[in-house]
Coordinates of C-alpha atoms and ligand atoms in Angstrom, one line a residue:
Chain Q
M1 CA -114.8 -102.4 -102.1
R2 CA -118.5 -103.1 -102.2
P3 CA -120.9 -100.3 -101.3
D4 CA -123.6 -101.0 -98.7
Y5 CA -126.6 -101.3 -101.1
P6 CA -129.1 -99.8 -101.6
L7 CA -127.5 -96.4 -101.5
K8 CA -129.9 -93.6 -100.9
T9 CA -129.7 -90.0 -101.9
D10 CA -132.4 -87.4 -101.3
R11 CA -134.5 -88.6 -104.2
L12 CA -132.8 -91.7 -105.6
V13 CA -131.8 -95.2 -104.8
L14 CA -128.5 -96.4 -106.3
R15 CA -128.0 -100.1 -106.6
P16 CA -126.5 -102.7 -109.0
F17 CA -128.5 -103.4 -112.2
E18 CA -130.9 -106.3 -112.0
E19 CA -132.3 -108.6 -114.8
H20 CA -135.7 -106.9 -114.9
D21 CA -134.2 -103.4 -115.6
L22 CA -133.9 -104.2 -119.3
D23 CA -136.9 -102.1 -120.5
D24 CA -135.9 -99.1 -118.4
L25 CA -132.2 -99.3 -119.5
H26 CA -133.2 -99.8 -123.2
A27 CA -135.6 -96.8 -123.0
Y28 CA -132.8 -94.3 -122.8
R29 CA -129.8 -96.3 -124.3
S30 CA -131.8 -96.6 -127.5
D31 CA -132.5 -92.8 -127.7
P32 CA -130.4 -91.0 -130.4
E33 CA -130.3 -87.8 -128.3
V34 CA -128.8 -89.7 -125.4
C35 CA -126.2 -91.5 -127.5
R36 CA -125.1 -88.4 -129.5
Y37 CA -121.8 -87.9 -127.5
L38 CA -121.4 -91.5 -126.2
Y39 CA -118.8 -93.8 -127.8
T40 CA -121.5 -96.4 -128.3
H41 CA -124.1 -96.1 -131.0
C42 CA -127.8 -96.2 -130.4
A43 CA -128.5 -99.5 -128.7
T44 CA -130.7 -102.2 -130.3
L45 CA -132.6 -104.3 -127.8
E46 CA -129.9 -106.9 -128.1
D47 CA -127.2 -104.4 -127.3
S48 CA -129.1 -103.3 -124.2
A49 CA -129.5 -106.9 -123.1
D50 CA -125.7 -107.4 -123.6
R51 CA -124.9 -104.3 -121.7
L52 CA -127.3 -105.3 -118.9
T53 CA -125.7 -108.8 -118.6
K54 CA -122.2 -107.2 -118.4
T55 CA -123.2 -104.6 -115.8
L56 CA -125.0 -107.2 -113.5
T57 CA -121.6 -108.1 -112.1
M58 CA -120.1 -104.6 -111.9
S59 CA -121.2 -104.0 -108.4
E60 CA -117.9 -103.8 -106.6
L61 CA -114.3 -102.7 -107.2
T62 CA -111.6 -105.2 -106.3
E63 CA -108.9 -104.2 -108.7
E64 CA -107.9 -101.3 -110.9
G65 CA -109.3 -101.2 -114.4
Q66 CA -112.8 -102.2 -113.1
W67 CA -116.0 -100.2 -113.4
L68 CA -118.6 -99.8 -110.8
V69 CA -121.9 -99.4 -112.7
L70 CA -125.0 -98.5 -110.7
A71 CA -128.7 -98.1 -111.7
A72 CA -130.3 -94.8 -110.6
Y73 CA -133.8 -95.9 -109.4
L74 CA -136.3 -93.2 -108.8
P75 CA -138.9 -94.5 -106.3
E76 CA -141.4 -91.8 -107.2
A77 CA -141.5 -93.1 -110.8
G78 CA -140.9 -96.7 -110.0
R79 CA -138.2 -97.2 -112.6
V80 CA -134.5 -96.9 -113.4
I81 CA -133.9 -93.5 -115.0
G82 CA -130.2 -93.6 -115.6
D83 CA -126.8 -95.1 -114.8
V84 CA -123.7 -93.8 -113.1
V85 CA -120.2 -95.2 -113.2
L86 CA -117.0 -95.0 -111.3
K87 CA -113.9 -96.4 -112.9
W88 CA -110.9 -97.4 -110.8
I89 CA -108.1 -96.2 -113.1
S90 CA -105.1 -96.7 -111.0
E91 CA -104.4 -98.1 -107.5
K92 CA -100.9 -96.8 -107.3
H93 CA -101.8 -93.3 -108.4
R94 CA -105.2 -93.4 -106.6
Q95 CA -107.1 -92.2 -109.8
G96 CA -110.7 -92.7 -110.8
E97 CA -113.2 -91.5 -113.4
I98 CA -117.0 -90.9 -113.2
G99 CA -119.6 -90.9 -115.9
Y100 CA -123.4 -90.7 -116.2
V101 CA -126.2 -91.3 -118.6
F102 CA -129.8 -90.3 -117.9
N103 CA -133.2 -90.7 -119.5
P104 CA -134.1 -87.3 -121.1
E105 CA -137.6 -87.6 -119.5
F106 CA -135.8 -87.1 -116.1
Q107 CA -133.1 -84.6 -117.0
G108 CA -133.1 -81.0 -115.9
R109 CA -134.1 -81.9 -112.3
G110 CA -130.6 -82.2 -110.7
L111 CA -131.0 -86.0 -110.5
A112 CA -127.9 -86.8 -112.5
R113 CA -126.0 -84.5 -110.2
E114 CA -127.4 -86.2 -107.1
A115 CA -126.2 -89.6 -108.4
A116 CA -122.8 -88.2 -109.6
E117 CA -122.2 -86.7 -106.1
E118 CA -122.8 -90.1 -104.6
M119 CA -120.2 -91.6 -107.0
L120 CA -117.7 -88.9 -106.0
R121 CA -118.4 -89.7 -102.4
I122 CA -117.7 -93.4 -103.0
G123 CA -114.6 -92.6 -104.9
F124 CA -113.1 -90.2 -102.4
E125 CA -114.4 -91.5 -99.1
D126 CA -114.7 -95.3 -99.6
M127 CA -112.0 -95.8 -102.2
K128 CA -109.7 -93.1 -100.8
L129 CA -108.9 -91.9 -104.3
H130 CA -106.7 -88.8 -104.7
R131 CA -108.1 -87.6 -108.0
I132 CA -111.3 -88.2 -110.0
E133 CA -111.8 -87.1 -113.6
A134 CA -114.6 -87.0 -116.1
Q135 CA -114.4 -86.7 -119.9
C136 CA -116.8 -85.4 -122.5
D137 CA -117.2 -83.9 -125.9
P138 CA -117.0 -80.1 -125.6
R139 CA -120.3 -79.9 -127.6
N140 CA -121.9 -81.9 -124.8
E141 CA -122.7 -78.8 -122.6
P142 CA -125.2 -80.6 -120.3
S143 CA -122.3 -83.0 -119.4
W144 CA -119.6 -80.5 -118.6
G145 CA -122.2 -78.2 -117.1
L146 CA -122.7 -81.0 -114.6
M147 CA -119.0 -81.4 -114.1
E148 CA -118.8 -77.7 -113.2
R149 CA -121.8 -78.0 -110.9
L150 CA -120.0 -80.8 -109.1
G151 CA -117.0 -78.5 -108.5
M152 CA -114.7 -80.2 -111.0
R153 CA -112.1 -78.1 -112.9
R154 CA -111.4 -78.2 -116.6
E155 CA -107.9 -79.6 -117.0
A156 CA -107.7 -80.4 -120.7
H157 CA -109.2 -79.4 -124.0
F158 CA -107.7 -81.8 -126.5
R159 CA -108.4 -80.6 -130.1
Q160 CA -109.1 -83.3 -132.7
N161 CA -107.4 -86.0 -130.6
E162 CA -109.6 -88.7 -132.0
V163 CA -112.0 -89.6 -134.8
F164 CA -115.4 -89.6 -133.2
K165 CA -118.4 -91.0 -135.1
G166 CA -116.7 -90.2 -138.4
E167 CA -115.4 -86.8 -137.7
W168 CA -112.6 -85.2 -135.8
G169 CA -113.6 -84.9 -132.2
D170 CA -112.4 -82.7 -129.3
L171 CA -112.3 -83.7 -125.7
Y172 CA -112.6 -82.0 -122.4
I173 CA -111.2 -83.6 -119.2
Y174 CA -112.4 -82.2 -115.9
A175 CA -111.0 -83.3 -112.5
M176 CA -111.3 -82.9 -108.8
L177 CA -108.7 -83.7 -106.0
D178 CA -109.6 -85.2 -102.6
E179 CA -108.6 -82.0 -100.9
E180 CA -111.0 -80.0 -103.1
Y181 CA -113.7 -82.5 -102.4
A182 CA -113.1 -82.3 -98.6
R183 CA -113.2 -78.5 -98.8
A184 CA -116.5 -78.5 -100.7
S185 CA -118.4 -81.0 -98.6
Chain C
M1 CA -92.3 -95.5 -141.9
R2 CA -88.6 -95.4 -142.3
P3 CA -87.1 -92.0 -143.0
D4 CA -84.3 -91.5 -145.5
Y5 CA -81.2 -91.4 -143.3
P6 CA -79.2 -89.3 -142.5
I7 CA -81.6 -86.4 -141.9
K8 CA -79.9 -83.1 -142.2
T9 CA -81.1 -79.9 -140.6
A10 CA -79.4 -76.4 -140.7
R11 CA -76.8 -77.4 -138.1
L12 CA -77.5 -81.1 -137.2
V13 CA -77.6 -84.6 -138.5
L14 CA -80.2 -87.1 -137.2
R15 CA -79.7 -90.8 -137.7
P16 CA -80.4 -94.1 -135.9
F17 CA -78.3 -94.9 -132.9
E18 CA -75.2 -97.0 -133.2
M19 CA -73.4 -99.0 -130.5
S20 CA -70.4 -96.8 -130.9
D21 CA -72.5 -93.9 -129.5
L22 CA -72.2 -95.3 -126.0
D23 CA -69.7 -92.8 -124.6
D24 CA -71.7 -89.8 -126.0
V25 CA -75.0 -91.2 -124.7
F26 CA -73.7 -92.2 -121.3
A27 CA -72.2 -88.7 -120.9
Y28 CA -75.6 -87.1 -120.5
R29 CA -77.9 -90.1 -119.6
R30 CA -75.8 -90.6 -116.4
L31 CA -76.6 -87.1 -115.1
E32 CA -79.1 -86.3 -112.3
E33 CA -80.1 -83.0 -113.9
V34 CA -81.0 -84.6 -117.2
N35 CA -83.2 -87.2 -115.5
R36 CA -84.9 -84.8 -113.1
Y37 CA -88.2 -84.7 -115.0
L38 CA -87.8 -88.0 -117.0
Y39 CA -89.4 -91.2 -115.9
S40 CA -86.0 -92.8 -116.0
E41 CA -83.2 -92.5 -113.5
P42 CA -79.5 -91.8 -114.3
Y43 CA -78.1 -94.7 -116.2
T44 CA -75.1 -96.8 -115.3
R45 CA -72.8 -97.5 -118.2
A46 CA -74.3 -101.0 -118.5
E47 CA -77.9 -99.6 -118.6
A48 CA -76.8 -97.1 -121.2
A49 CA -75.5 -99.9 -123.3
E50 CA -78.6 -102.0 -122.8
N51 CA -80.9 -99.2 -123.9
L52 CA -78.7 -98.2 -126.8
A53 CA -78.9 -101.8 -128.1
K54 CA -82.7 -101.4 -128.1
W55 CA -82.6 -98.1 -129.9
T56 CA -80.2 -99.2 -132.6
A57 CA -82.6 -102.0 -133.5
Q58 CA -85.4 -99.5 -134.0
D59 CA -85.1 -97.5 -137.1
E60 CA -88.7 -97.5 -138.4
I61 CA -92.3 -97.3 -137.2
I62 CA -94.7 -100.0 -138.2
E63 CA -97.5 -100.0 -135.7
D64 CA -99.2 -98.2 -132.7
G65 CA -97.0 -97.8 -129.7
Q66 CA -93.7 -97.8 -131.5
S67 CA -91.3 -95.0 -131.4
L68 CA -88.3 -93.8 -133.3
A69 CA -85.5 -92.4 -131.2
L70 CA -82.8 -90.8 -133.2
A71 CA -79.3 -89.7 -132.3
V72 CA -78.9 -86.0 -132.8
T73 CA -75.3 -85.3 -133.9
L74 CA -73.2 -82.2 -134.2
E75 CA -70.0 -82.6 -136.1
G76 CA -70.1 -86.3 -135.5
Q77 CA -70.8 -86.2 -131.8
V78 CA -74.1 -87.3 -130.3
I79 CA -75.4 -84.3 -128.3
G80 CA -78.9 -85.6 -127.6
E81 CA -81.8 -87.6 -128.8
A82 CA -85.2 -86.8 -130.2
D83 CA -88.1 -89.2 -130.8
V84 CA -91.5 -89.5 -132.4
K85 CA -94.0 -92.1 -131.3
L86 CA -97.1 -93.4 -133.1
L87 CA -99.9 -93.3 -130.6
S88 CA -102.7 -94.3 -132.9
A89 CA -102.8 -95.0 -136.6
D90 CA -106.6 -95.0 -136.6
H91 CA -106.8 -91.6 -135.0
R92 CA -103.5 -90.4 -136.7
Q93 CA -102.0 -89.3 -133.3
G94 CA -98.4 -89.1 -132.3
E95 CA -96.0 -87.7 -129.8
V96 CA -92.6 -86.1 -129.8
G97 CA -89.9 -85.9 -127.1
Y98 CA -86.2 -84.8 -126.7
I99 CA -83.3 -85.2 -124.3
F100 CA -80.1 -83.2 -124.7
N101 CA -76.6 -83.1 -123.2
P102 CA -76.5 -80.0 -120.9
A103 CA -73.3 -79.0 -122.5
F104 CA -75.3 -78.3 -125.6
H105 CA -78.4 -76.6 -124.1
G106 CA -79.3 -73.0 -124.8
Q107 CA -78.4 -73.0 -128.5
G108 CA -81.6 -74.0 -130.1
Y109 CA -80.4 -77.5 -131.0
A110 CA -83.3 -79.2 -129.2
S111 CA -85.8 -77.1 -131.0
E112 CA -84.1 -77.7 -134.3
A113 CA -84.2 -81.5 -133.7
A114 CA -87.8 -81.5 -132.3
R115 CA -89.0 -79.5 -135.4
T116 CA -87.5 -82.3 -137.5
M117 CA -89.5 -84.9 -135.5
L118 CA -92.7 -82.9 -136.0
G119 CA -91.9 -83.0 -139.7
L120 CA -91.5 -86.8 -139.6
G121 CA -94.8 -87.1 -137.7
F122 CA -96.9 -84.9 -140.0
E123 CA -95.2 -85.6 -143.4
E124 CA -93.9 -89.1 -143.2
L125 CA -96.3 -90.7 -140.7
G126 CA -99.2 -88.6 -142.0
L127 CA -100.3 -87.7 -138.5
H128 CA -103.3 -85.3 -137.9
R129 CA -102.1 -84.3 -134.4
V130 CA -98.8 -84.5 -132.5
Q131 CA -98.6 -83.9 -128.8
A132 CA -95.8 -83.5 -126.3
E133 CA -95.9 -83.9 -122.5
C134 CA -93.8 -82.6 -119.6
D135 CA -93.7 -81.9 -116.0
V136 CA -94.9 -78.3 -115.4
R137 CA -91.7 -77.5 -113.6
N138 CA -89.7 -78.4 -116.7
E139 CA -89.8 -75.0 -118.2
P140 CA -87.0 -75.6 -120.7
S141 CA -89.1 -78.4 -122.1
W142 CA -92.3 -76.6 -122.5
R143 CA -90.5 -73.6 -123.9
V144 CA -89.3 -75.8 -126.7
M145 CA -92.9 -76.8 -127.3
E146 CA -94.0 -73.2 -127.5
R147 CA -91.0 -72.3 -129.7
L148 CA -92.2 -74.9 -132.1
G149 CA -95.7 -73.4 -132.1
M150 CA -97.5 -76.1 -130.1
R151 CA -100.4 -75.0 -128.0
R152 CA -100.9 -76.0 -124.3
E153 CA -104.0 -78.2 -124.2
A154 CA -103.8 -79.7 -120.7
H155 CA -102.6 -78.9 -117.3
F156 CA -103.2 -82.1 -115.2
R157 CA -102.9 -81.8 -111.5
H158 CA -101.8 -84.8 -109.5
K159 CA -102.6 -87.3 -112.2
E160 CA -99.7 -89.4 -111.0
I161 CA -97.1 -89.9 -108.4
F162 CA -93.8 -88.8 -110.0
K163 CA -90.6 -89.7 -108.2
G164 CA -92.3 -90.0 -104.9
E165 CA -94.6 -86.9 -105.0
W166 CA -97.7 -85.8 -106.7
G167 CA -96.8 -84.4 -110.1
D168 CA -98.4 -81.9 -112.4
S169 CA -98.1 -82.2 -116.2
F170 CA -98.7 -80.2 -119.3
V171 CA -99.8 -81.6 -122.7
Y172 CA -99.0 -79.5 -125.7
A173 CA -100.2 -80.2 -129.2
M174 CA -100.2 -79.2 -132.8
L175 CA -102.5 -80.1 -135.7
A176 CA -101.5 -80.9 -139.2
A177 CA -103.2 -77.7 -140.5
E178 CA -101.3 -75.6 -138.0
Y179 CA -98.0 -77.3 -139.0
R180 CA -98.7 -76.4 -142.7
T181 CA -99.4 -72.7 -141.8
L182 CA -96.2 -72.4 -139.7
K183 CA -94.0 -74.0 -142.3
Ligands
COA201 C1 -125.2 -85.4 -118.9 C2 -126.6 -85.5 -118.3 C3 -126.6 -86.7 -117.4 C4 -126.9 -84.3 -117.5 O1 -128.2 -84.4 -117.0 P1 -129.0 -83.1 -116.4 O2 -130.3 -83.6 -115.9 O3 -128.9 -81.9 -117.3 O4 -128.0 -82.8 -115.1 P2 -128.3 -82.4 -113.6 O5 -128.8 -83.5 -112.9 O6 -127.1 -81.7 -113.1 O7 -129.5 -81.3 -113.8 C5 -129.2 -80.0 -114.0 C6 -130.5 -79.3 -114.4 O8 -131.5 -79.5 -113.5 C7 -132.0 -78.3 -113.0 N1 -132.5 -78.6 -111.6 C8 -133.8 -78.6 -111.3 N2 -133.9 -79.0 -110.0 C9 -132.6 -79.1 -109.5 C10 -132.1 -79.5 -108.2 N3 -132.9 -79.8 -107.2 N4 -130.8 -79.6 -108.1 C11 -130.0 -79.3 -109.1 N5 -130.4 -79.0 -110.3 C12 -131.7 -78.9 -110.5 C13 -130.8 -77.4 -113.1 O9 -131.2 -76.0 -113.1 C14 -130.2 -77.8 -114.4 O10 -131.1 -77.3 -115.4 P3 -130.5 -76.7 -116.8 O11 -129.9 -77.8 -117.5 O12 -131.8 -76.1 -117.5 O13 -129.5 -75.6 -116.4 C15 -127.6 -85.7 -119.4 O14 -127.6 -84.7 -120.3 C16 -127.5 -87.0 -120.2 O15 -127.8 -88.1 -119.8 N6 -127.0 -86.9 -121.5 C17 -126.8 -88.0 -122.4 C18 -125.7 -88.9 -122.0 C19 -124.4 -88.2 -121.9 O16 -124.0 -87.5 -122.8 N7 -123.7 -88.4 -120.8 C20 -122.4 -87.9 -120.6 C21 -121.4 -88.5 -121.4 S1 -119.8 -87.7 -121.2
COA202 C1 -85.7 -79.9 -122.7 C2 -84.4 -79.6 -123.3 C3 -84.1 -80.5 -124.4 C4 -84.4 -78.1 -123.8 O1 -83.1 -77.7 -124.3 P1 -82.8 -76.2 -124.7 O2 -81.4 -76.2 -125.1 O3 -83.2 -75.3 -123.6 O4 -83.8 -76.0 -125.9 P2 -83.5 -75.3 -127.3 O5 -82.7 -76.1 -128.2 O6 -84.9 -74.9 -127.8 O7 -82.7 -74.0 -126.9 C5 -83.4 -72.8 -126.5 C6 -82.4 -71.9 -125.9 O8 -81.4 -71.6 -126.8 C7 -81.3 -70.3 -127.2 N1 -80.9 -70.2 -128.6 C8 -79.6 -69.8 -129.0 N2 -79.6 -70.0 -130.3 C9 -80.7 -70.4 -130.8 C10 -81.3 -70.7 -132.1 N3 -80.5 -70.6 -133.1 N4 -82.5 -71.1 -132.2 C11 -83.3 -71.2 -131.1 N5 -82.9 -70.9 -129.8 C12 -81.6 -70.5 -129.7 C13 -82.7 -69.8 -126.9 O9 -82.7 -68.4 -126.7 C14 -83.0 -70.5 -125.7 O10 -82.3 -69.9 -124.6 P3 -82.9 -69.7 -123.1 O11 -83.2 -71.1 -122.6 O12 -81.9 -69.0 -122.4 O13 -84.2 -69.0 -123.4 C15 -83.2 -79.7 -122.2 O14 -83.5 -78.8 -121.2 C16 -83.1 -81.1 -121.7 O15 -82.4 -81.9 -122.3 N6 -83.6 -81.4 -120.5 C17 -83.4 -82.7 -119.8 C18 -84.3 -83.7 -120.5 C19 -85.7 -83.4 -120.5 O16 -86.3 -83.0 -119.5 N7 -86.3 -83.5 -121.6 C20 -87.8 -83.2 -121.8 C21 -88.6 -84.2 -121.2 S1 -90.3 -83.8 -121.3

């Protein structure tokens, strides 16, 4: 499955990453506030360049286990302001997972939500997934707040199920089924 | 981690499986009702022997992903099995499970054996958190988890196709600190 690029939402253009996105990507991936609840640490310029190289090819889903990684480009600002992902977890069980990371300068405007909604659409409509989940640290309220705005339900609160950045971390898992998606849209 | 065998509880003795347990194991592993909510299907006698051979070879846990399945015996007869699995040494996570012969259900034997496996997990493996999973329709199973003092942490809807239909599952868990308070 390869989406018909560029994908357009009300305010954004979603497309695969391109070589020249490095500065835009690094601007938020190097921000400690952005990385607080991500598994990755704050990116050095070299980390961002590595990430960019890897994501350049993540523009289609041909087998389970792969990630679709898209740049959220905001025409009004002329730059990439975040990234959204859709992971194909299982073909047999038709499962997927979404994720999002945005530049704080452009948070609080519903832009992450707009991009995430498009990933749900790709997952349910193009990939015919049955269930899509999203995970975050319970302290990351902006993240699960967004999951709730997307209409996802909290299915799990794992307590101290992993060591996260040197301390015991909890995990929320939210999910949505295709029938719930169909009802909502 | 290799426990000191045999492990004695109030009424039961837990020990590694032996090939001579075949009749006892086959007696319940062949039953439809026992397999209803397990990923496995009823065993033929040959399958029971094949699996038994694997379990007998496994009496310790060395690395992630390994589990210890012990024979639970009552007066010399194997009435079920209980296991503990090391999910992650780095994160000190594990999982317990249990399967009993229906002729011995309803007497607290599964809970008694499962409590022993929690003990192995927390005390011998030094785990920080131990979980258990089951199909939501498997009430006898999650009742055991609640009897042990585990908390329900997840209710997954349609996370997988189970035996031909969308299945729902519960994940229960207990932390080391909770285990110490309950003891
Ligand atoms: C998680 C993250 C993407 C959420 O971003 P966000 O901008 O808060 O999310 P949304 O796009 O849903 O925007 C919602 C906010 O915009 C406001 N908003 C303004 N205009 C809006 C519009 N047209 N539509 C919807 N919301 C709008 C909402 O009221 C809400 O504001 P609030 O946070 O003050 O309640 C962001 O916090 C982030 O990148 N964090 C760092 C990385 C990270 O942790 N990612 C998740 C890992 S699990
Ligand atoms: C799951 C399973 C092991 C539970 O067995 P169980 O016998 O119900 O569990 P316990 O040992 O905790 O026994 C509890 C019952 O014994 C009763 N009991 C009697 N004496 C008791 C005692 N001394 N202590 C505790 N309970 C006692 C309890 O009241 C309870 O009865 P109830 O079911 O009528 O409420 C069993 O149903 C089974 O083997 N199922 C098939 C395999 C399976 O699905 N395994 C789990 C996969 S996730």
